[in-house]
Amino acid sequence: MYFHALIPYKPVNPKTRLSSVMTQEEREEFAEVMLGDVISAVRKTGCTATLLCTSPYTCKEALVAIRKEGLNEAINWALPQFHCPALIIMSDLPMVTPGSLQRVLSTKADMAIVPGLGGGTNVIFVKRPEPFRVEYYGFSFRRHLQIAEELGLTVEIIDSMRMSTDVDEPSDLVELMIHGHGNAREWLYEHGFALSVENGRVSVVRNGEKIV
Amino acid sequence: MYFHALIPYKPVNPKTRLSSVMTQEEREEFAEVMLGDVISAVRKTGCTATLLCTSPYTCKEALVAIRKEGLNEAINWALPQFHCPALIIMSDLPMVTPGSLQRVLSTKADMAIVPGLGGGTNVIFVKRPEPFRVEYYGFSFRRHLQIAEELGLTVEIIDSMRMSTDVDEPSDLVELMIHGHGNAREWLYEHGFALSVENGRVSVVRNGEKIV
């Protein structure tokens, strides 16, 4: 079976909630490395990928569509053009593995969804993308279940810490440094980030200074 | 196959990190309801359960051993007495389901482990408990992998948001209220807790006042 993945991506000034621990240049580099880990996992499952980018970007491993509108508008522009099952996956999930993605892609339901911590949506897989539409931001997990219900789709909710943990805030770096396998984890170590255990709690330090 | 579950439990003044949002009496009630959800999931998989309690406690659904020493000492006292595979599961995992536990119990490895967010350990399943020992607190996930390696055990790491999210702090209540199925979620709603969506973020309110 042929699947196609959509990965929204913001090349310029991404991940602003990491501003307290990374410069803009570092955030752009780190976001790109995380994207690379996601593309790599997606490709290992046999999917091809299209990036939906907010500004010009070149990528050897994926097709690129530049869409200047918002996240929802860009995805909802792309979905009706699909003639095969579609995977919509966020670019800030560097802990994703081919095995965890396989749990999503092998669903017997019409659709599989992986919630993000805090009520968001990190991964959606729809077998018939044409009538589907997304509504990201806020409590999007509940909205996506409602949209599926309105369309009469059966839904499997995939229980995965790796895919539920998107890297947005400094505290999310702890999980990535513990459980990551890919280049994003390496990038953190190469840039002076490290794990530290103090008073029975695991924290992240950068160049010896505690940041989380 | 016969399994036995060990569930450490503190009946008096538990969950002190929830003190800002619950009285001691409420924390004791809430901890007991969470425990009930864990016992219920454990029993549905066919396991029997023993609670390791720090003070006298009666439970209709599980055996009870009162152990006044620390968490590690109590579990390490119990493990060598086992003549069947042992599941060690924390009592503050009210999102656990029989299906998610089944992924742990059906491992082909000598041992399965579910990390907690932040470097802890939420569930351990060891097929031969006698030589095993636990070292909770701090970066226990890493320690438990090291102990398994020292004993030459193969390990499967189970990727589960439901079991990785232990309920310790007010912010953890968000996940429970979104994804819980059991009585702990109900208890929160009955006690004035509710979800609220504001400025695109999901938060928890109690009696109309924002707490997370």
Short mmCIF file of C-alpha atoms in Angstrom, two decimals, chain A:
data_model
loop_
_atom_site.label_atom_id
_atom_site.label_comp_id
_atom_site.label_asym_id
_atom_site.label_seq_id
_atom_site.Cartn_x
_atom_site.Cartn_y
_atom_site.Cartn_z
CA MET A 1 0.00 0.00 0.00
CA TYR A 2 1.19 3.47 -0.88
CA PHE A 3 1.08 6.26 1.73
CA HIS A 4 2.01 9.89 1.51
CA ALA A 5 3.11 12.03 4.45
CA LEU A 6 2.48 15.74 4.93
CA ILE A 7 4.87 17.52 7.27
CA PRO A 8 4.23 21.20 8.04
CA TYR A 9 7.47 23.06 8.62
CA LYS A 10 8.48 26.61 9.51
CA PRO A 11 12.11 27.24 8.45
CA VAL A 12 12.41 30.83 9.75
CA ASN A 13 12.31 31.69 13.48
CA PRO A 14 10.69 28.41 14.59
CA LYS A 15 10.25 27.10 18.15
CA THR A 16 10.08 30.51 19.80
CA ARG A 17 9.26 28.90 23.16
CA LEU A 18 12.87 27.65 23.17
CA SER A 19 14.15 31.24 22.90
CA SER A 20 15.31 31.26 26.51
CA VAL A 21 17.78 28.43 25.82
CA MET A 22 18.68 28.80 22.11
CA THR A 23 19.43 31.70 19.74
CA GLN A 24 17.29 32.09 16.62
CA GLU A 25 20.05 30.56 14.51
CA GLU A 26 20.25 27.58 16.88
CA ARG A 27 16.48 27.14 16.87
CA GLU A 28 16.48 27.10 13.07
CA GLU A 29 19.24 24.50 13.02
CA PHE A 30 17.64 22.40 15.76
CA ALA A 31 14.21 22.51 14.08
CA GLU A 32 15.82 21.34 10.84
CA VAL A 33 17.58 18.45 12.58
CA MET A 34 14.31 17.41 14.26
CA LEU A 35 12.58 17.57 10.87
CA GLY A 36 15.35 15.34 9.47
CA ASP A 37 14.66 12.72 12.16
CA VAL A 38 10.93 12.78 11.36
CA ILE A 39 11.52 12.51 7.59
CA SER A 40 13.94 9.65 8.19
CA ALA A 41 11.41 7.66 10.26
CA VAL A 42 8.65 8.38 7.74
CA ARG A 43 10.77 7.21 4.80
CA LYS A 44 11.77 4.02 6.61
CA THR A 45 8.10 3.03 6.75
CA GLY A 46 7.93 3.33 2.96
CA CYS A 47 6.07 6.67 2.86
CA THR A 48 7.06 9.51 0.59
CA ALA A 49 6.85 12.96 2.15
CA THR A 50 5.83 16.49 1.19
CA LEU A 51 6.85 19.40 3.37
CA LEU A 52 4.38 22.25 3.67
CA CYS A 53 6.73 25.17 4.27
CA THR A 54 5.84 28.71 5.28
CA SER A 55 8.86 30.08 3.36
CA PRO A 56 11.26 28.85 0.65
CA TYR A 57 13.18 25.74 1.67
CA THR A 58 15.04 23.01 -0.13
CA CYS A 59 15.13 19.40 0.99
CA LYS A 60 16.72 16.40 -0.70
CA GLU A 61 14.61 13.84 1.11
CA ALA A 62 11.14 15.25 0.51
CA LEU A 63 8.99 17.25 -1.91
CA VAL A 64 8.42 20.83 -0.87
CA ALA A 65 5.31 22.98 -1.26
CA ILE A 66 5.54 26.61 -0.18
CA ARG A 67 2.28 27.73 1.41
CA LYS A 68 2.16 31.13 3.00
CA GLU A 69 -1.25 30.73 4.64
CA GLY A 70 -1.83 29.25 8.12
CA LEU A 71 -1.24 25.64 9.17
CA ASN A 72 -4.87 24.54 8.85
CA GLU A 73 -5.38 26.26 5.50
CA ALA A 74 -2.19 24.72 4.07
CA ILE A 75 -3.10 21.17 5.14
CA ASN A 76 -6.73 21.54 4.08
CA TRP A 77 -5.51 22.77 0.69
CA ALA A 78 -3.33 19.65 0.34
CA LEU A 79 -5.69 16.91 1.59
CA PRO A 80 -8.24 16.89 -1.26
CA GLN A 81 -5.41 16.40 -3.75
CA PHE A 82 -4.51 13.02 -2.26
CA HIS A 83 -5.46 9.83 -3.96
CA CYS A 84 -3.88 7.60 -1.33
CA PRO A 85 -3.94 7.40 2.49
CA ALA A 86 -2.34 10.43 4.13
CA LEU A 87 -0.18 10.76 7.21
CA ILE A 88 -0.06 14.24 8.73
CA ILE A 89 2.84 14.46 11.13
CA MET A 90 4.40 17.36 12.98
CA SER A 91 8.08 18.17 12.43
CA ASP A 92 8.88 18.49 16.16
CA LEU A 93 8.58 14.79 17.03
CA PRO A 94 12.23 13.70 16.96
CA MET A 95 11.56 10.68 19.19
CA VAL A 96 9.39 9.06 16.53
CA THR A 97 10.68 5.70 15.29
CA PRO A 98 9.68 3.63 12.25
CA GLY A 99 8.22 1.08 14.70
CA SER A 100 6.01 3.61 16.45
CA LEU A 101 4.84 4.99 13.09
CA GLN A 102 4.06 1.47 11.95
CA ARG A 103 1.53 1.20 14.78
CA VAL A 104 -0.24 4.21 13.26
CA LEU A 105 -0.06 3.05 9.64
CA SER A 106 -1.27 -0.47 10.40
CA THR A 107 -4.52 0.65 12.00
CA LYS A 108 -7.64 -1.28 11.01
CA ALA A 109 -9.75 1.83 11.60
CA ASP A 110 -10.52 4.49 8.97
CA MET A 111 -8.25 6.86 10.84
CA ALA A 112 -5.58 6.79 13.54
CA ILE A 113 -4.64 9.72 15.74
CA VAL A 114 -1.85 10.37 18.23
CA PRO A 115 -2.71 13.10 20.76
CA GLY A 116 -0.08 15.56 21.88
CA LEU A 117 0.39 16.19 25.57
CA GLY A 118 -1.89 19.05 26.58
CA GLY A 119 -4.78 18.40 24.19
CA GLY A 120 -3.08 18.87 20.82
CA THR A 121 -2.74 16.51 17.86
CA ASN A 122 0.66 15.21 16.80
CA VAL A 123 -0.10 12.59 14.14
CA ILE A 124 -3.17 11.88 12.01
CA PHE A 125 -3.46 9.06 9.52
CA VAL A 126 -6.56 9.06 7.29
CA LYS A 127 -7.17 6.36 4.73
CA ARG A 128 -9.47 8.61 2.66
CA PRO A 129 -8.04 12.13 2.95
CA GLU A 130 -10.34 13.85 0.45
CA PRO A 131 -13.30 14.69 2.74
CA PHE A 132 -11.18 15.17 5.87
CA ARG A 133 -10.14 18.56 7.20
CA VAL A 134 -7.93 19.56 10.11
CA GLU A 135 -8.36 22.14 12.87
CA TYR A 136 -5.07 22.50 14.72
CA TYR A 137 -4.35 24.73 17.73
CA GLY A 138 -5.99 24.58 21.15
CA PHE A 139 -7.91 21.40 21.98
CA SER A 140 -7.42 20.02 18.48
CA PHE A 141 -7.45 16.41 19.67
CA ARG A 142 -11.12 16.75 20.64
CA ARG A 143 -11.92 18.66 17.43
CA HIS A 144 -10.33 15.97 15.27
CA LEU A 145 -12.34 13.26 17.01
CA GLN A 146 -15.48 15.34 16.39
CA ILE A 147 -14.62 15.80 12.71
CA ALA A 148 -14.06 12.05 12.37
CA GLU A 149 -17.43 11.41 14.03
CA GLU A 150 -19.18 13.87 11.71
CA LEU A 151 -17.69 12.00 8.74
CA GLY A 152 -18.67 8.62 10.22
CA LEU A 153 -15.06 7.44 10.44
CA THR A 154 -13.86 4.79 12.89
CA VAL A 155 -10.85 6.04 14.85
CA GLU A 156 -7.99 4.33 16.66
CA ILE A 157 -6.18 6.42 19.29
CA ILE A 158 -2.52 5.38 19.40
CA ASP A 159 -0.96 5.34 22.86
CA SER A 160 2.66 6.45 22.38
CA MET A 161 4.87 8.57 24.59
CA ARG A 162 7.38 8.95 21.71
CA MET A 163 4.83 10.54 19.43
CA SER A 164 2.78 12.39 22.09
CA THR A 165 5.80 14.36 23.24
CA ASP A 166 6.38 17.25 20.86
CA VAL A 167 9.42 19.38 21.57
CA ASP A 168 8.17 22.89 22.28
CA GLU A 169 9.55 23.99 25.61
CA PRO A 170 12.86 23.59 27.41
CA SER A 171 11.34 20.92 29.70
CA ASP A 172 10.59 18.74 26.65
CA LEU A 173 14.34 18.47 26.00
CA VAL A 174 14.62 16.12 29.00
CA GLU A 175 12.57 13.41 27.27
CA LEU A 176 14.43 13.84 23.99
CA MET A 177 17.80 13.53 25.71
CA ILE A 178 16.69 10.39 27.59
CA HIS A 179 14.74 8.59 24.87
CA GLY A 180 15.90 10.03 21.54
CA HIS A 181 17.85 7.88 19.09
CA GLY A 182 18.36 10.29 16.21
CA ASN A 183 20.30 13.36 15.20
CA ALA A 184 18.28 15.86 17.27
CA ARG A 185 19.51 14.24 20.47
CA GLU A 186 23.06 14.26 19.10
CA TRP A 187 22.71 17.92 18.15
CA LEU A 188 21.82 18.81 21.74
CA TYR A 189 24.87 17.01 23.11
CA GLU A 190 27.11 18.62 20.50
CA HIS A 191 25.81 22.05 21.50
CA GLY A 192 26.60 21.77 25.18
CA PHE A 193 23.30 20.39 26.49
CA ALA A 194 23.52 17.49 28.98
CA LEU A 195 21.43 15.62 31.52
CA SER A 196 22.09 16.13 35.21
CA VAL A 197 20.65 14.37 38.25
CA GLU A 198 20.23 16.62 41.28
CA ASN A 199 18.15 16.11 44.42
CA GLY A 200 16.60 13.04 42.88
CA ARG A 201 15.36 14.86 39.77
CA VAL A 202 16.63 14.74 36.20
CA SER A 203 17.32 18.15 34.70
CA VAL A 204 18.95 19.62 31.60
CA VAL A 205 22.07 21.75 31.86
CA ARG A 206 23.84 23.71 29.13
CA ASN A 207 27.54 24.28 29.50
CA GLY A 208 27.16 23.36 33.16
CA GLU A 209 24.27 25.75 33.85
CA LYS A 210 20.81 24.40 34.71
CA ILE A 211 18.12 25.36 32.20
CA VAL A 212 15.25 23.03 33.17
#
